[in-house]
Every structure is written in C-alpha cells, then in structure tokens.
mmCIF file of C-alpha atoms in Angstrom:
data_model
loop_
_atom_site.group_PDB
_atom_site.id
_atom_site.type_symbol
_atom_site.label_atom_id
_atom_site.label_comp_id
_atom_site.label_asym_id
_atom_site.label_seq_id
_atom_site.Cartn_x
_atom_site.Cartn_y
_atom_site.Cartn_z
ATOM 1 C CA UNK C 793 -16.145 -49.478 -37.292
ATOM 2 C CA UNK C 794 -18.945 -50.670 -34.605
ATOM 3 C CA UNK C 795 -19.053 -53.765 -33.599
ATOM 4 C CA UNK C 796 -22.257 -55.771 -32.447
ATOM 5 C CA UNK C 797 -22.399 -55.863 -28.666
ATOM 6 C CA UNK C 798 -21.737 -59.358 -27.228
ATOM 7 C CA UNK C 799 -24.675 -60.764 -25.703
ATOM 8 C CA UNK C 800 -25.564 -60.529 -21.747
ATOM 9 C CA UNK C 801 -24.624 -64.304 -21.178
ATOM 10 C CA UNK C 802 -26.859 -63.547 -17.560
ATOM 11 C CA UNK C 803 -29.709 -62.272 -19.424
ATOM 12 C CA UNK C 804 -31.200 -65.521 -19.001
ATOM 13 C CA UNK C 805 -31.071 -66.890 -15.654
ATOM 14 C CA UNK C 806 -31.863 -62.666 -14.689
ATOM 15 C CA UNK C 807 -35.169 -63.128 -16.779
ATOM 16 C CA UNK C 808 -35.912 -66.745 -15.081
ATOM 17 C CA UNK C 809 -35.036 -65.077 -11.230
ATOM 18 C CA UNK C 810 -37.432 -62.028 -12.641
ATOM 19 C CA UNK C 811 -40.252 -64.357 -13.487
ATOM 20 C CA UNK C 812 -39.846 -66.740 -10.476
ATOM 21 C CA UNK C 813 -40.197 -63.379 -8.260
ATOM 22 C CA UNK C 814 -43.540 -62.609 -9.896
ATOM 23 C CA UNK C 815 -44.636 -65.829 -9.938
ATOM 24 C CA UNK C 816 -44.153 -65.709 -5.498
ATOM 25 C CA UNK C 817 -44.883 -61.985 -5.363
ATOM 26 C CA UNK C 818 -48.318 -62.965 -6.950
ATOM 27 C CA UNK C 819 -49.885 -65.204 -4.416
ATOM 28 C CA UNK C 820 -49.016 -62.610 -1.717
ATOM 29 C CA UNK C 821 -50.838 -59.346 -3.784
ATOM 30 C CA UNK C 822 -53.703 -62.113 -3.811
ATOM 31 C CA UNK C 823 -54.211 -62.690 -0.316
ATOM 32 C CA UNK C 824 -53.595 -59.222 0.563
ATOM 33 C CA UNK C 825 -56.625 -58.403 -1.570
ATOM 34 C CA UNK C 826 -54.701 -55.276 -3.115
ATOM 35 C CA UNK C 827 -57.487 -53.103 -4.708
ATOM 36 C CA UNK C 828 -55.666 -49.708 -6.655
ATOM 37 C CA UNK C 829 -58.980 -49.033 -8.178
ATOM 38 C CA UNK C 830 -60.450 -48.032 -5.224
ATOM 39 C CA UNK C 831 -58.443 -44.570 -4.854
ATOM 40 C CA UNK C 832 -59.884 -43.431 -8.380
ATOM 41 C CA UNK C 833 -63.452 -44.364 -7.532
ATOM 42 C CA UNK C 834 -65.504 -40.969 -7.660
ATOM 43 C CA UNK C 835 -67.058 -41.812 -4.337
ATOM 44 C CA UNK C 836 -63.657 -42.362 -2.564
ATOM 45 C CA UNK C 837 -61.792 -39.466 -4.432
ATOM 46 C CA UNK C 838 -64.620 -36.962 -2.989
ATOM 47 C CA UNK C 839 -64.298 -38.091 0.673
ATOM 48 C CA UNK C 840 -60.415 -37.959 0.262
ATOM 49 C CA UNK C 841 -61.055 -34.496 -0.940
ATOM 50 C CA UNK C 842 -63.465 -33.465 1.924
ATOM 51 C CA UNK C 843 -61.073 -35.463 4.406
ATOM 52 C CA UNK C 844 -57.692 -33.389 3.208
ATOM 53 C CA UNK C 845 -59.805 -29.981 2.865
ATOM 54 C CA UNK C 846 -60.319 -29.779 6.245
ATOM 55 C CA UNK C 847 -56.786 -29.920 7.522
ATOM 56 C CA UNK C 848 -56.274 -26.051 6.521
ATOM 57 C CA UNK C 849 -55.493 -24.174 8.007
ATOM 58 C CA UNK C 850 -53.315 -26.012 9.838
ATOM 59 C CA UNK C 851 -54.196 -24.907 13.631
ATOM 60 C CA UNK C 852 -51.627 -22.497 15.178
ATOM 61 C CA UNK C 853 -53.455 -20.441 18.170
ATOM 62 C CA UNK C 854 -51.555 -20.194 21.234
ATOM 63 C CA UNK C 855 -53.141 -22.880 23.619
ATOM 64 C CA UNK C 856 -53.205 -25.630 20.508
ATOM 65 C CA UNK C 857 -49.202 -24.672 20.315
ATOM 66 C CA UNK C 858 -48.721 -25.086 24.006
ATOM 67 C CA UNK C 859 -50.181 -28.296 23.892
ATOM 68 C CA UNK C 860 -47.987 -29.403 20.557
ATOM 69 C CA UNK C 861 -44.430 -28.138 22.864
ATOM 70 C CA UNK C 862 -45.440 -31.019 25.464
ATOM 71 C CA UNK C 863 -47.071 -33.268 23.444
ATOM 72 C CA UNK C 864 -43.797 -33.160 20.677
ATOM 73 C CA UNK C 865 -41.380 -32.936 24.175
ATOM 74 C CA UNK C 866 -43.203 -36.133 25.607
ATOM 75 C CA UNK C 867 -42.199 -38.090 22.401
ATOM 76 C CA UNK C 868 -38.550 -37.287 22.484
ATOM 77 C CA UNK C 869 -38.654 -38.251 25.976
ATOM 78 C CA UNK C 870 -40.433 -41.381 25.606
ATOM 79 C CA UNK C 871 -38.010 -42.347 22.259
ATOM 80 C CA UNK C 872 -34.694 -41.553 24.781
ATOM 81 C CA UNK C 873 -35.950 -43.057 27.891
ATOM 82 C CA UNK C 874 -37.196 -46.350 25.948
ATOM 83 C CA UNK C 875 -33.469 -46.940 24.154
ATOM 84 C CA UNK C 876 -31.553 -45.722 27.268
ATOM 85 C CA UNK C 877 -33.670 -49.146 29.090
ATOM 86 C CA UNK C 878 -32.810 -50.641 25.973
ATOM 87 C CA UNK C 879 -28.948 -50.369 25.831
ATOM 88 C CA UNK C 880 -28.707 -51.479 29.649
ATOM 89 C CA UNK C 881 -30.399 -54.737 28.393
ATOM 90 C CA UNK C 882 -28.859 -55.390 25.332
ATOM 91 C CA UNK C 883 -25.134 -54.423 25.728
ATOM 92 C CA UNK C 884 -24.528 -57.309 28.364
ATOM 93 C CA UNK C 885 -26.642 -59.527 26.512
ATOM 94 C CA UNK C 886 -24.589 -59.633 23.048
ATOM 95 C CA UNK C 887 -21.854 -59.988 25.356
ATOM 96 C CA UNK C 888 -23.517 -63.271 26.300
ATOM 97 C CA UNK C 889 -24.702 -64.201 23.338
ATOM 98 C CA UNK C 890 -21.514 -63.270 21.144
ATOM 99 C CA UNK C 891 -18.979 -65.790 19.979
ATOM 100 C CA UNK C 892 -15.927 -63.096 20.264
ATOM 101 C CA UNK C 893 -15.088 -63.538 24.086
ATOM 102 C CA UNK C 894 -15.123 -67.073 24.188
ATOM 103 C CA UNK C 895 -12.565 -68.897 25.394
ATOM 104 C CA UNK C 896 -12.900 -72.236 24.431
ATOM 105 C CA UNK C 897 -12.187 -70.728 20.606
ATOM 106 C CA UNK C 898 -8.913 -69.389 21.509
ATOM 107 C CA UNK C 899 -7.024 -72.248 21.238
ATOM 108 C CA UNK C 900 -9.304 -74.440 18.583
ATOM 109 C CA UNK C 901 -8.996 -71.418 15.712
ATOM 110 C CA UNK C 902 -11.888 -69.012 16.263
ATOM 111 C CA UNK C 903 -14.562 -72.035 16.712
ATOM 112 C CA UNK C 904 -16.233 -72.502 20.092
ATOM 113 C CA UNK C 905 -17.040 -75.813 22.241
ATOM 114 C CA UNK C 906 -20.064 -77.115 21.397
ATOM 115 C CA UNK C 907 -21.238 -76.822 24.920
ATOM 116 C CA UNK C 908 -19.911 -72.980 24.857
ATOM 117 C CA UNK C 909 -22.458 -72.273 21.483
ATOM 118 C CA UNK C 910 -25.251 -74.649 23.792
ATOM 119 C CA UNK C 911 -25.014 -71.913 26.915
ATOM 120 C CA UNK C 912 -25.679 -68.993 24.528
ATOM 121 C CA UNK C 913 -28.943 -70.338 23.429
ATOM 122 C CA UNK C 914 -31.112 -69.184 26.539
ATOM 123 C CA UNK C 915 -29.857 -65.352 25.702
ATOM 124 C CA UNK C 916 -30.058 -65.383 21.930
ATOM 125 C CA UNK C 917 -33.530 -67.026 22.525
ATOM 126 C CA UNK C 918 -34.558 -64.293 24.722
ATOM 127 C CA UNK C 919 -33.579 -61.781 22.201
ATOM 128 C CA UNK C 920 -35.377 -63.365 19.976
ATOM 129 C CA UNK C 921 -38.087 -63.180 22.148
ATOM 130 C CA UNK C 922 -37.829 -59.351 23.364
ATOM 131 C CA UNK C 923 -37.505 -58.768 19.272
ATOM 132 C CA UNK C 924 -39.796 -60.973 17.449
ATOM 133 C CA UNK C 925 -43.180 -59.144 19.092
ATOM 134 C CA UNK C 926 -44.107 -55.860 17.552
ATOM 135 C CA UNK C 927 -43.741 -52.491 20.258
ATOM 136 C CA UNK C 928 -47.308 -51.505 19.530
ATOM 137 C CA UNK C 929 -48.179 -54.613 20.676
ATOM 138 C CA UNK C 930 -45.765 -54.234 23.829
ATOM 139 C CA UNK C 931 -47.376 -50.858 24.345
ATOM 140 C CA UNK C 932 -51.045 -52.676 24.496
ATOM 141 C CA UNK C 933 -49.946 -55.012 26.735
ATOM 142 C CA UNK C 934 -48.330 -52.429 28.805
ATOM 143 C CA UNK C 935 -51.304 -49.777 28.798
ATOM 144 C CA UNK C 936 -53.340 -52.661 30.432
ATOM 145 C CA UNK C 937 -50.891 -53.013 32.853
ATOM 146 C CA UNK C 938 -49.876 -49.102 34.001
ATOM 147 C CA UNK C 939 -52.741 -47.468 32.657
ATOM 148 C CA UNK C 940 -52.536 -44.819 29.924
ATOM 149 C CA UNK C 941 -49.337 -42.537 29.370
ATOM 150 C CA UNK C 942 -46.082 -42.459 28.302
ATOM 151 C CA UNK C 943 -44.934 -45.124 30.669
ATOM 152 C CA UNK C 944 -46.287 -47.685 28.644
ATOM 153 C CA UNK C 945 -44.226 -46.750 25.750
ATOM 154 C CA UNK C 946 -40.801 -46.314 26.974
ATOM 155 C CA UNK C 947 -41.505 -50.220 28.249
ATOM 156 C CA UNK C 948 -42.656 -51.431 25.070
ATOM 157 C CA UNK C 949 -39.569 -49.323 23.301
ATOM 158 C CA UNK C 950 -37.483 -50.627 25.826
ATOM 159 C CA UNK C 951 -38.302 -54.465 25.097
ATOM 160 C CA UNK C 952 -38.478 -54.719 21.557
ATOM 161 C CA UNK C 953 -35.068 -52.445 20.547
ATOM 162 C CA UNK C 954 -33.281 -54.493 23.200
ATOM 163 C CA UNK C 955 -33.977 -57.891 21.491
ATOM 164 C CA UNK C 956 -32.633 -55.421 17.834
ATOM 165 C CA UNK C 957 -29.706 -54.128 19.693
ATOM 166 C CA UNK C 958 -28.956 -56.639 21.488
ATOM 167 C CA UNK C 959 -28.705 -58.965 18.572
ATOM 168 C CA UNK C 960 -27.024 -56.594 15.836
ATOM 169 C CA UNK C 961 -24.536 -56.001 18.612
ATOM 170 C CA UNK C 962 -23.191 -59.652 18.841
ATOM 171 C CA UNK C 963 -23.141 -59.550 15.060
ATOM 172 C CA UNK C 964 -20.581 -56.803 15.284
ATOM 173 C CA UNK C 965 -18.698 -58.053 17.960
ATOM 174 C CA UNK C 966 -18.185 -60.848 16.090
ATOM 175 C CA UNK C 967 -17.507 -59.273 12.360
ATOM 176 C CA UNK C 968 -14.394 -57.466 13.706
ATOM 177 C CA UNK C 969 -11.107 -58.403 13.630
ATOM 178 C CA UNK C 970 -10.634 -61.295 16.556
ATOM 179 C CA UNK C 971 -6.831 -61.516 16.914
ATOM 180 C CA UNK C 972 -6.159 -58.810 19.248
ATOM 181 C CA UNK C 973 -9.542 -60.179 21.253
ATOM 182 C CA UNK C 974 -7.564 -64.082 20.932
ATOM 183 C CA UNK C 975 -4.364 -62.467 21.858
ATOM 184 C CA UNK C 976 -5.550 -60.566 25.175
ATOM 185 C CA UNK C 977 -7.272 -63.697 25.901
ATOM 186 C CA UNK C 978 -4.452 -66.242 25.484
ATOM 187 C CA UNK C 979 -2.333 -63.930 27.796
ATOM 188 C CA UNK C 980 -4.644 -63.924 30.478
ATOM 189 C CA UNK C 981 -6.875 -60.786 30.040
ATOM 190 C CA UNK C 982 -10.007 -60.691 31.980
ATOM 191 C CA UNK C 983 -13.038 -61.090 29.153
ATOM 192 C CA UNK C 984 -14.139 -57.148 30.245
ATOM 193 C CA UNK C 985 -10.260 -56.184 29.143
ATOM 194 C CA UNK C 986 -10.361 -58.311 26.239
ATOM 195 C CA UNK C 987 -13.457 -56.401 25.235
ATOM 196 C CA UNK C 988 -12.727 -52.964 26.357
ATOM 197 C CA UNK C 989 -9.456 -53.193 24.060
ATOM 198 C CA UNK C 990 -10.078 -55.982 21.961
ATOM 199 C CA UNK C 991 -13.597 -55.591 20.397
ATOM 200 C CA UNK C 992 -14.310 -52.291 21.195
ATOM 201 C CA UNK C 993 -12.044 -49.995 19.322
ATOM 202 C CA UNK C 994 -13.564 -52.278 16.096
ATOM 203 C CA UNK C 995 -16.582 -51.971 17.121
ATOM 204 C CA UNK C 996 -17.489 -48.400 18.180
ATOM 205 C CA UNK C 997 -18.609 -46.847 14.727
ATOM 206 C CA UNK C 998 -20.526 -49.377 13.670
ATOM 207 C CA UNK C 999 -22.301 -49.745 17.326
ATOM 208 C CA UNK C 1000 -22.603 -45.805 17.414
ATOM 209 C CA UNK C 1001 -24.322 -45.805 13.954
ATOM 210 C CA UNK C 1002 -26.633 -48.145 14.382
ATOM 211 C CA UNK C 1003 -27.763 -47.166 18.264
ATOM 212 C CA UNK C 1004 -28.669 -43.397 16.091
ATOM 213 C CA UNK C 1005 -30.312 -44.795 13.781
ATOM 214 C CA UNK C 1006 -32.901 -46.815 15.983
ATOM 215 C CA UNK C 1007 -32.970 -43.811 18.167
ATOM 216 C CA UNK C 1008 -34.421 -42.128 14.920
ATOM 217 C CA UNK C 1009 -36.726 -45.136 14.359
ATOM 218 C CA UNK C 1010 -37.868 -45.043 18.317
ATOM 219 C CA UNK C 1011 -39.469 -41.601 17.924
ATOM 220 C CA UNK C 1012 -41.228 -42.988 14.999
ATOM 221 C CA UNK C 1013 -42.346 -45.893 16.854
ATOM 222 C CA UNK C 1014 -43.440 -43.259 20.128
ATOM 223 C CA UNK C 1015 -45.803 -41.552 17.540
ATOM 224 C CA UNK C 1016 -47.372 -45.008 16.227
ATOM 225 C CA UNK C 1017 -47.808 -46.295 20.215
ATOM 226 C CA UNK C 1018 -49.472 -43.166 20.957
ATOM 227 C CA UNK C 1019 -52.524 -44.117 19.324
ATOM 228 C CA UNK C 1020 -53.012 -47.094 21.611
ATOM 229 C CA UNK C 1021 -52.715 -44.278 24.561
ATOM 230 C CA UNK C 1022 -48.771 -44.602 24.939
ATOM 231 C CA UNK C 1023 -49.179 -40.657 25.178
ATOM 232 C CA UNK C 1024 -47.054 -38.094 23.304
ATOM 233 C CA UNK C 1025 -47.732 -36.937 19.378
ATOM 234 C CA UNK C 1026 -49.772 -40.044 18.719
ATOM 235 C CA UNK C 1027 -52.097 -39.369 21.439
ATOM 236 C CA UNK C 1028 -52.776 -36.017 19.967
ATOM 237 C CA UNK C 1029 -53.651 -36.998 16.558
ATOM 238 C CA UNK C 1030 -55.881 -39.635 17.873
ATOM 239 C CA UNK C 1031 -57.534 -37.324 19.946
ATOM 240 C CA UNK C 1032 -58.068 -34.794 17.127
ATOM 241 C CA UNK C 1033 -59.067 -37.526 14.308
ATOM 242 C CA UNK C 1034 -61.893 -38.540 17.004
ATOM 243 C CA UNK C 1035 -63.277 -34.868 17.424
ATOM 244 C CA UNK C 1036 -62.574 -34.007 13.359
ATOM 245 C CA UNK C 1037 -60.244 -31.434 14.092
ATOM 246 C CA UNK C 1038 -58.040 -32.108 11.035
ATOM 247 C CA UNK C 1039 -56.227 -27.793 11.411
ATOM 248 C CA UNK C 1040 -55.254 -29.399 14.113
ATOM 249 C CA UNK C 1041 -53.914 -32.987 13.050
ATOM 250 C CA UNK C 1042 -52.313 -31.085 10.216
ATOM 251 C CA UNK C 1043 -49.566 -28.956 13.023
ATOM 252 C CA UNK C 1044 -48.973 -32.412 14.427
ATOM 253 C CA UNK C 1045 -48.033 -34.306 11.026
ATOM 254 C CA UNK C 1046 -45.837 -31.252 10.027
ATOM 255 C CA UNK C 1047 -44.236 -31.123 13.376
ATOM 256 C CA UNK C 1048 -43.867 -34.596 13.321
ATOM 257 C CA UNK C 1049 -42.285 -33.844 9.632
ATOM 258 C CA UNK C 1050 -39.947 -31.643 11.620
ATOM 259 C CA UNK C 1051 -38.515 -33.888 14.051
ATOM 260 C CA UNK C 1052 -37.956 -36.719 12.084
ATOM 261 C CA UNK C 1053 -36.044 -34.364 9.562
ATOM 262 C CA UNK C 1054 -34.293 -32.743 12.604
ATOM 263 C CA UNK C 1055 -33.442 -36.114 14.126
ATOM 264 C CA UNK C 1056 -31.805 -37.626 10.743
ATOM 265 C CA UNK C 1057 -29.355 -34.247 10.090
ATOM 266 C CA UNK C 1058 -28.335 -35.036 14.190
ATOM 267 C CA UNK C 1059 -27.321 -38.467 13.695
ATOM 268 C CA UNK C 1060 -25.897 -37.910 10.732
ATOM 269 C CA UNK C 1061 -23.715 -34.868 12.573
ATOM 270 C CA UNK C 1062 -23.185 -37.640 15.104
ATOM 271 C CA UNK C 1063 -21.920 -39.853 12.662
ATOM 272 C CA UNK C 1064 -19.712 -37.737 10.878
ATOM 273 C CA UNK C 1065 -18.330 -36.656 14.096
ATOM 274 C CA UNK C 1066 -17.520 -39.811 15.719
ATOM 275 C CA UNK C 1067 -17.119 -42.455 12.849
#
C-alpha cells in the first residue's frame, strides 16, 4: 500500500532563501538595464543576419593562414611567458604570506603570534593588489608604457595571475596536513626543508591543477588583451572587425575554438598524469 510522502520540512526556509535571492538579484538586472527584447527586434535581427552572413566563407588562402600560424603562435607565447613571470612572483610570496612555515605556531598548536600574522600583511596586501586590477587593464597601462605588442601582455598576465597564484597557493599550503611541516620544524629543519618535505608532497596536485588551469585561462585572457594592441589573436580580429573582413575573423574564432579545446584535453592529460 502507498503511503503519502512526508513533507520537505526545508521546503520552507528553501522557498524564503529563493525569494530573498530574487528580491537582491532584482535591483542588479535594474541597474544593468538588461533589455532581451532587443535581440528579437526586426531591425536588430537583420543586422545580426547581415553581420554573421559575412563571416563565410571563413578565409583560408595561403598568406591569411601564414599570418593565423604567428598570430595563434604569439598567443601561446604570450599566455606561457606571462605565467612563467607569474610563478617566480607568486611561489615565494605564499611562502610569505602562508601560515604553514611559521614558527611561532609550532609550539602554541597551529596558531601564530600575533606579530607573526601582522608581518604577513604587506605581502597578502600586495597580492591583493597585483590581483584585484583586471589584466586588460594591466595591458592598457602597459601598452602606454612599451608601446604596442606582445610585451605588454605577458606584463599584464604576469601581474594579475601572480596576485591569483600567489594567493590560492598559501591557501593550499595551509589546507594540508601540518604535522609533518610542525614536526620538521620542532626538530630544527630549515623552513625551505620543512617545505620541500613537509608541505610539498601535500601540496603538489592541487598546486599542479590549478597552475593548468590558469594557464588555460591566460590564453583566453592573451586573446581579450589583444584588442587593446597586446598583439597575438586579439590583434587580428581587431584588425579584421575594423576593415569588415568577417571570412577572415571567422578562421580566427574557430582557431581560437581550437586551442582552447586543445589546451583543456592537455591539462587534463597533465592532470591525469601527475595527480
């Protein structure tokens, strides 16, 4: 015989936390003056239409390709050089800014002096710093200062993901187990041993995983700084969009398809390799 289903006793407070979301989601729609209409009005629709039209055939005659290989080479190169600057930043400044090598906490439990946590202000402020302003906006800055090219975009790269890495890095130096780190420490290990053998071991997969994945999200980020004249892909399209040569923009979206689809089945052969 069925039996009635007991009632959801969260049903409630899931419908109140449901409602309060809309309720804050609303004001933010508002100021962002959302408009959906707009993509069905006949007038827009047709210039969408025209617009998308002329990106076929997509362009594929030998001098355009030429000029894809380096412009699709200059990207990659921009995404490695910019995280390569950014790991030599931000590895020794988690180790600053982390809690796990201290050595005031290794005889009070885990917990740090207070004037230990004071001293690791400066670096987590910088971090905060390096992260907290957008890489296009790095890039700007930068093409002002070197001039056009890609330059300007392994800098900006190079900035912001140190602040990311730098930060994420502390937070996984800490999240791993601490008593072999407490126990090299209390027996007189350098800190560089103590992490080497201590935090390290812990530590790798998750560092490794996340240093792919913002490699992945760098040669996004190479394309979007390109348009500010960071060179590489982004260059390209901006170039093209200005002289309505849309065969052409269409090659650089789908090879720009490509190596984002290439560059997520790498790490994730990284990651199944070394995790």
């Amino acid at each position: 015989m069925l039996t009635t289903a007991p009632r959801d006793p969260a049903a409630l407070p899931r419908l109140l936390i449901t409602v309060l979301a809309l309720l804050l989601l609303w004001p933010g729609l508002s100021l962002s003056e959302l408009d959906l209409a707009v993509l069905v009005d006949g007038d827009n629709t047709r210039a969408m239409g025209n617009f998308l039209a002329g990106f076929w055939p997509p362009a594929h005659d030998a001098e355009f390709l030429a000029l894809l290989g380096r412009a699709t080479l200059e990207t990659l190169a921009i995404a490695t050089a910019g995280m390569s600057l950014a790991l030599l930043i931000a590895v020794p400044a988690a180790l600053l800014a982390s809690r796990a090598l201290s050595l005031s906490a290794v005889h009070r439990g885990g917990r740090p002096a207070w004037w230990a946590n004071l001293a690791r202000w400066p670096v987590r402020g910088l971090l905060i710093f390096l992260r907290s302003v957008p890489e296009i906006v790095w890039a700007l800055l930068f093409v002002r200062a070197v001039g056009l090219g890609p330059t300007a975009g392994v800098l900006a790269i190079a900035i912001t993901y140190a602040g990311m890495l730098g930060k994420v890095y502390a937070e996984i130096f800490e999240s791993v187990d601490a008593r072999p780190t407490r126990a090299l420490l209390g027996a007189g290990s350098s800190r560089l041993s103590a992490f080497a053998y201590g935090v390290l071991p812990n530590a790798a997969g998750e560092m490794l995983s996340y240093t792919v994945y913002r490699w992945e999200c760098a040669i996004r980020a190479s394309v979007v700084m390109g348009f500010v004249g960071a060179g590489g892909l982004g260059q390209q399209i901006d170039l093209s969009l200005r002289m309505f040569a849309g065969g052409e923009v269409a090659s650089m979206l789908l090879t720009f398809l490509l190596l984002v689809l290439l560059a997520d089945q790498f790490s994730r052969l990284l990651r199944a390799r070394l995790t």
